[in-house]
Short mmCIF file of C-alpha atoms and ligand atoms in Angstrom, two decimals:
data_model
loop_
_atom_site.label_atom_id
_atom_site.label_comp_id
_atom_site.label_asym_id
_atom_site.label_seq_id
_atom_site.Cartn_x
_atom_site.Cartn_y
_atom_site.Cartn_z
CA MET A 1426 5.07 -93.17 23.73
CA LEU A 1427 5.07 -89.55 24.97
CA THR A 1428 1.64 -88.89 23.44
CA ASP A 1429 0.19 -92.00 25.07
CA ILE A 1430 1.67 -91.12 28.48
CA MET A 1431 0.29 -87.58 28.19
CA ALA A 1432 -3.20 -88.90 27.42
CA ILE A 1433 -3.10 -91.29 30.41
CA VAL A 1434 -1.87 -88.58 32.80
CA ARG A 1435 -4.45 -86.04 31.59
CA GLU A 1436 -7.28 -88.58 31.96
CA THR A 1437 -6.09 -89.59 35.45
CA GLY A 1438 -5.99 -85.92 36.49
CA LYS A 1439 -9.80 -85.95 36.54
CA LEU A 1440 -9.60 -87.99 39.76
CA ILE A 1441 -7.87 -85.03 41.44
CA ARG A 1442 -9.97 -82.29 39.86
CA ASN A 1443 -13.26 -84.02 40.66
CA ALA A 1444 -12.33 -85.29 44.13
CA ASP A 1445 -14.60 -84.25 46.99
CA ILE A 1446 -11.91 -83.54 49.55
CA SER A 1447 -14.47 -83.04 52.35
CA LYS A 1448 -15.26 -86.77 52.08
CA ALA A 1449 -11.75 -88.09 51.36
CA ALA A 1450 -9.96 -90.34 53.84
CA ILE A 1451 -6.69 -88.70 54.92
CA ARG A 1452 -3.95 -90.68 56.64
CA GLN A 1453 -0.81 -89.30 58.33
CA LYS A 1454 2.39 -91.09 57.32
CA THR A 1455 5.58 -90.04 59.15
CA SER A 1456 4.08 -86.89 60.76
CA LYS A 1457 1.12 -84.50 60.73
CA ARG A 1458 2.71 -82.83 57.68
CA ASP A 1459 3.17 -86.03 55.68
CA LEU A 1460 -0.21 -87.07 54.32
CA CYS A 1461 -1.70 -89.69 52.05
CA THR A 1462 -5.30 -89.41 50.86
CA ALA A 1463 -7.48 -92.02 49.22
CA CYS A 1464 -7.03 -90.01 46.03
CA ASP A 1465 -3.19 -90.41 46.10
CA ILE A 1466 -3.73 -94.19 46.12
CA GLU A 1467 -6.43 -94.11 43.46
CA VAL A 1468 -4.33 -91.96 41.11
CA GLN A 1469 -1.24 -94.13 41.62
CA THR A 1470 -3.20 -97.35 41.01
CA GLN A 1471 -4.78 -96.01 37.82
CA LEU A 1472 -1.42 -94.77 36.50
CA PHE A 1473 0.33 -98.06 37.30
CA ASP A 1474 -2.45 -100.06 35.58
CA ARG A 1475 -2.62 -97.96 32.43
CA LEU A 1476 1.10 -97.33 32.00
CA ALA A 1477 1.85 -101.05 32.53
CA LYS A 1478 -0.40 -101.83 29.55
CA LEU A 1479 1.52 -99.25 27.49
CA LEU A 1480 4.98 -100.57 28.42
CA PRO A 1481 4.67 -104.04 30.00
CA GLU A 1482 8.44 -104.43 30.51
CA ALA A 1483 8.68 -101.27 32.68
CA GLN A 1484 9.08 -101.36 36.44
CA PHE A 1485 7.41 -98.80 38.69
CA ILE A 1486 8.50 -96.50 41.50
CA GLY A 1487 5.64 -94.59 43.12
CA GLU A 1488 5.53 -92.50 46.28
CA GLU A 1489 2.63 -94.43 47.79
CA GLN A 1490 4.16 -97.83 47.18
CA ALA A 1491 5.57 -99.62 50.21
CA ILE A 1492 8.74 -100.77 48.47
CA ARG A 1493 11.13 -98.60 46.49
CA PRO A 1494 12.64 -100.77 43.76
CA ALA A 1495 16.08 -99.81 42.45
CA VAL A 1496 16.28 -97.97 39.14
CA THR A 1497 18.09 -100.59 37.12
CA ASN A 1498 18.66 -101.23 33.45
CA GLY A 1499 15.68 -101.02 31.15
CA TRP A 1500 12.55 -98.92 31.59
CA THR A 1501 11.28 -97.47 34.88
CA PHE A 1502 8.37 -95.13 35.55
CA ILE A 1503 8.96 -92.81 38.55
CA ILE A 1504 5.62 -91.44 39.70
CA ASP A 1505 4.31 -88.94 42.22
CA PRO A 1506 0.53 -89.45 42.03
CA ILE A 1507 -0.16 -86.13 43.77
CA ASP A 1508 2.72 -83.72 44.26
CA GLY A 1509 1.29 -81.19 46.70
CA THR A 1510 -0.77 -83.54 48.85
CA ALA A 1511 -1.04 -81.04 51.73
CA ASN A 1512 -2.36 -78.48 49.22
CA PHE A 1513 -4.81 -81.12 47.95
CA ALA A 1514 -5.97 -81.99 51.48
CA HIS A 1515 -6.71 -78.29 52.11
CA ASP A 1516 -8.40 -77.87 48.72
CA TYR A 1517 -5.75 -75.23 47.96
CA ARG A 1518 -5.92 -76.38 44.31
CA TYR A 1519 -2.20 -76.26 43.57
CA SER A 1520 -1.06 -79.85 42.98
CA CYS A 1521 -0.06 -82.04 40.07
CA ILE A 1522 0.66 -85.52 38.78
CA SER A 1523 4.35 -86.13 38.00
CA VAL A 1524 5.44 -89.01 35.74
CA ALA A 1525 8.98 -89.63 34.52
CA LEU A 1526 10.10 -92.42 32.23
CA VAL A 1527 13.66 -93.52 32.87
CA LYS A 1528 15.78 -95.62 30.50
CA ASP A 1529 18.89 -97.37 31.84
CA GLY A 1530 19.03 -94.95 34.78
CA SER A 1531 18.50 -91.65 32.88
CA PRO A 1532 15.18 -89.80 32.68
CA VAL A 1533 14.10 -89.51 29.03
CA ILE A 1534 10.48 -88.30 29.33
CA GLY A 1535 8.85 -85.98 31.88
CA VAL A 1536 5.13 -85.24 32.13
CA VAL A 1537 3.66 -82.98 34.83
CA TYR A 1538 -0.05 -82.17 34.86
CA ASN A 1539 -1.89 -79.50 36.85
CA PRO A 1540 -5.51 -80.70 36.63
CA TYR A 1541 -6.97 -77.51 38.11
CA LEU A 1542 -5.68 -75.33 35.25
CA ASP A 1543 -5.57 -78.15 32.66
CA GLU A 1544 -1.85 -77.39 32.16
CA LEU A 1545 0.24 -80.25 30.80
CA PHE A 1546 4.01 -79.71 30.89
CA TYR A 1547 6.08 -82.29 29.03
CA ALA A 1548 9.45 -82.96 27.47
CA GLU A 1549 11.37 -85.73 25.80
CA LYS A 1550 15.16 -85.64 26.03
CA GLY A 1551 16.59 -83.76 23.05
CA CYS A 1552 13.20 -82.55 21.76
CA GLY A 1553 12.48 -79.38 23.78
CA ALA A 1554 9.91 -78.68 26.49
CA TYR A 1555 6.24 -77.81 26.01
CA LEU A 1556 3.18 -76.55 27.85
CA ASN A 1557 -0.11 -77.56 26.22
CA GLY A 1558 1.56 -77.82 22.80
CA LEU A 1559 3.58 -74.59 22.91
CA PRO A 1560 7.38 -74.53 23.41
CA ILE A 1561 8.59 -73.18 26.76
CA HIS A 1562 11.91 -71.66 27.85
CA VAL A 1563 13.44 -70.41 31.07
CA SER A 1564 13.41 -66.64 31.54
CA GLY A 1565 17.17 -66.07 31.50
CA LEU A 1566 16.90 -63.53 34.33
CA PRO A 1567 19.78 -63.08 36.80
CA LEU A 1568 19.12 -63.58 40.50
CA SER A 1569 18.71 -59.85 41.18
CA ASP A 1570 15.54 -59.84 39.01
CA ALA A 1571 14.43 -63.37 39.90
CA LEU A 1572 11.33 -64.73 41.60
CA VAL A 1573 12.63 -67.78 43.49
CA ALA A 1574 10.52 -70.56 45.01
CA PHE A 1575 11.83 -72.78 47.76
CA GLY A 1576 10.59 -75.91 49.50
CA THR A 1577 10.55 -76.34 53.26
CA SER A 1578 11.44 -80.08 53.27
CA PRO A 1579 8.45 -80.51 55.61
CA TYR A 1580 9.09 -84.22 56.36
CA ASP A 1581 12.74 -83.73 57.34
CA LEU A 1582 12.79 -81.12 60.08
CA GLU A 1583 16.56 -81.32 60.53
CA TYR A 1584 16.77 -79.06 57.42
CA LYS A 1585 14.48 -76.32 58.69
CA ARG A 1586 17.09 -73.98 60.19
CA ASP A 1587 19.26 -74.03 57.06
CA THR A 1588 16.22 -73.79 54.79
CA PHE A 1589 14.89 -70.61 56.35
CA ALA A 1590 18.35 -69.07 56.75
CA LEU A 1591 18.99 -69.65 53.03
CA ALA A 1592 15.53 -68.34 52.12
CA GLU A 1593 16.40 -65.09 53.90
CA LYS A 1594 19.70 -64.82 52.01
CA VAL A 1595 18.01 -65.57 48.67
CA PHE A 1596 15.29 -63.02 49.48
CA GLU A 1597 17.97 -60.37 50.02
CA LYS A 1598 19.60 -61.08 46.63
CA SER A 1599 16.49 -61.69 44.50
CA GLN A 1600 13.31 -59.83 43.63
CA ASP A 1601 11.18 -61.98 45.99
CA ILE A 1602 10.63 -65.55 47.16
CA ARG A 1603 7.67 -67.99 47.10
CA ARG A 1604 6.67 -71.26 48.84
CA THR A 1605 4.00 -73.04 46.81
CA GLY A 1606 3.76 -76.62 48.16
CA SER A 1607 4.51 -78.51 44.94
CA ALA A 1608 8.13 -79.02 43.94
CA ALA A 1609 7.21 -80.59 40.58
CA LEU A 1610 5.09 -77.57 39.60
CA ASP A 1611 7.82 -75.21 40.83
CA LEU A 1612 10.30 -76.88 38.44
CA CYS A 1613 7.84 -76.54 35.55
CA HIS A 1614 7.21 -72.91 36.43
CA VAL A 1615 10.94 -72.22 36.29
CA ALA A 1616 10.94 -74.04 32.92
CA CYS A 1617 8.30 -71.69 31.48
CA GLY A 1618 9.63 -68.48 33.02
CA ARG A 1619 6.92 -67.88 35.64
CA LEU A 1620 9.62 -68.45 38.24
CA ASP A 1621 13.37 -68.05 37.75
CA GLY A 1622 14.78 -70.32 40.43
CA PHE A 1623 13.94 -73.02 42.97
CA PHE A 1624 15.73 -74.77 45.80
CA GLU A 1625 14.92 -77.38 48.45
CA LEU A 1626 17.39 -79.09 50.76
CA ILE A 1627 15.91 -82.59 50.53
CA LEU A 1628 13.51 -84.09 48.00
CA ARG A 1629 12.71 -87.60 46.73
CA PRO A 1630 13.31 -88.76 43.13
CA TRP A 1631 9.54 -88.72 42.35
CA ASP A 1632 9.44 -85.00 43.24
CA TYR A 1633 12.01 -84.01 40.61
CA ALA A 1634 12.50 -86.85 38.05
CA ALA A 1635 9.90 -85.54 35.56
CA GLY A 1636 10.51 -81.85 36.27
CA SER A 1637 14.24 -82.27 35.69
CA VAL A 1638 13.69 -83.36 32.05
CA ILE A 1639 11.24 -80.50 31.45
CA LEU A 1640 13.50 -77.89 33.03
CA THR A 1641 16.65 -79.05 31.23
CA GLU A 1642 14.87 -79.16 27.87
CA ALA A 1643 13.63 -75.61 28.53
CA GLY A 1644 17.21 -74.36 28.89
CA GLY A 1645 17.43 -74.42 32.68
CA VAL A 1646 20.03 -75.99 34.94
CA ILE A 1647 19.22 -78.48 37.72
CA THR A 1648 21.71 -80.03 40.15
CA THR A 1649 22.07 -80.73 43.84
CA MET A 1650 22.97 -77.77 46.06
CA GLU A 1651 26.55 -79.08 45.86
CA ASN A 1652 26.42 -78.80 42.06
CA THR A 1653 26.46 -82.55 41.49
CA GLU A 1654 24.13 -84.56 39.26
CA LEU A 1655 20.73 -85.46 40.74
CA SER A 1656 20.30 -89.06 41.81
CA LEU A 1657 17.27 -91.18 40.92
CA VAL A 1658 18.35 -93.76 43.48
CA LYS A 1659 18.56 -91.69 46.65
CA ASP A 1660 17.01 -88.51 48.06
CA SER A 1661 18.73 -85.29 47.10
CA SER A 1662 18.82 -81.54 47.50
CA VAL A 1663 17.72 -79.62 44.40
CA CYS A 1664 18.82 -76.31 42.91
CA ALA A 1665 17.07 -75.42 39.63
CA ALA A 1666 17.15 -72.11 37.81
CA THR A 1667 18.10 -70.11 34.77
CA PRO A 1668 21.82 -70.63 34.10
CA SER A 1669 22.91 -67.36 35.73
CA ALA A 1670 20.52 -67.56 38.70
CA HIS A 1671 21.62 -71.19 39.24
CA ALA A 1672 25.27 -70.17 39.59
CA GLU A 1673 24.30 -67.40 42.01
CA LEU A 1674 22.09 -69.70 44.14
CA LEU A 1675 24.93 -72.24 44.43
CA GLU A 1676 27.28 -69.44 45.43
CA ILE A 1677 24.89 -68.30 48.22
CA TYR A 1678 24.71 -71.90 49.49
CA ARG A 1679 28.51 -72.35 49.37
CA HIS A 1680 29.05 -69.08 51.19
CA TYR A 1681 26.40 -69.99 53.80
CA ASN A 1682 28.08 -73.34 54.49
CA GLU A 1683 31.44 -71.71 54.92
CA GLY A 1684 29.82 -69.82 57.79
C1 IPD B 1298 6.05 -82.43 48.61
C2 IPD B 1298 5.90 -81.17 47.82
C3 IPD B 1298 6.43 -80.01 48.62
C4 IPD B 1298 7.86 -80.22 49.04
C5 IPD B 1298 8.03 -81.52 49.78
C6 IPD B 1298 7.50 -82.66 48.91
P1 IPD B 1298 4.19 -84.34 48.32
O1 IPD B 1298 5.57 -83.56 47.90
O2 IPD B 1298 6.59 -81.24 46.60
O3 IPD B 1298 6.39 -78.80 47.88
O4 IPD B 1298 8.27 -79.17 49.88
O5 IPD B 1298 9.39 -81.70 50.07
O6 IPD B 1298 7.67 -83.86 49.59
O7 IPD B 1298 4.47 -85.01 49.64
O8 IPD B 1298 3.10 -83.35 48.39
O9 IPD B 1298 4.07 -85.33 47.22
CA1 CA B 1299 6.05 -85.01 46.02
CA1 CA B 1300 2.99 -87.13 46.62
#
């Protein structure tokens, strides 16, 4: 199953890599920051079609789908056709496809593909995490030596004050901070030790479902900012890091909330 999903995702990535963004139709959804391009739709349609042939009994949750079916018993694919759509629309070339396979409410497979670098991150629960065939692990660095990415929750502006206040606090305690524009890639980059931590105050399940399997299998820790389990049913904050940096990030957040 994992091998077949990987092949489908890699093949579909060509739509992103070969897209001529100067000619692509771009639509605003909830705001000028929240975009959907013709390529988002094309990628989602191709993934739905091909993955449905692979696992006909599965249901689908995709970002560009009008309805958001509940994750119930049985198999569900949770898909972000392009994570990093604003990057894609600017031809910034830092975006990915994110596909998670969930069984009875728990993610069991995660596949994240960066078509620009031909980097395929993947993991199956209990079997370790990999990048293009090689095992990956989190760095193990503490926060003082960590490079930490954060997301700006650009579609939910009520989080912006807390986001940037926390970013300043994390900057003070870490080596440096980054804002890349793709949460799914950030999680994979923590998984392979290019980054050591990541946080964002609100994300959707398709942003983190696949990355959470990859990160956990690589020895990282991922929870909400309140240190509870991530939900695949509702939107959630995300704190993901090496075990020691994770504890320190949660502590900064707790301290910040206590004022
Ligand atoms: C977004 C990206 C971004 C994050 C946003 C996400 P999209 O996903 O992951 O880095 O800050 O919160 O919504 O809209 O490009 O699929
Ligand atoms: Ca996304
Ligand atoms: Ca998206």
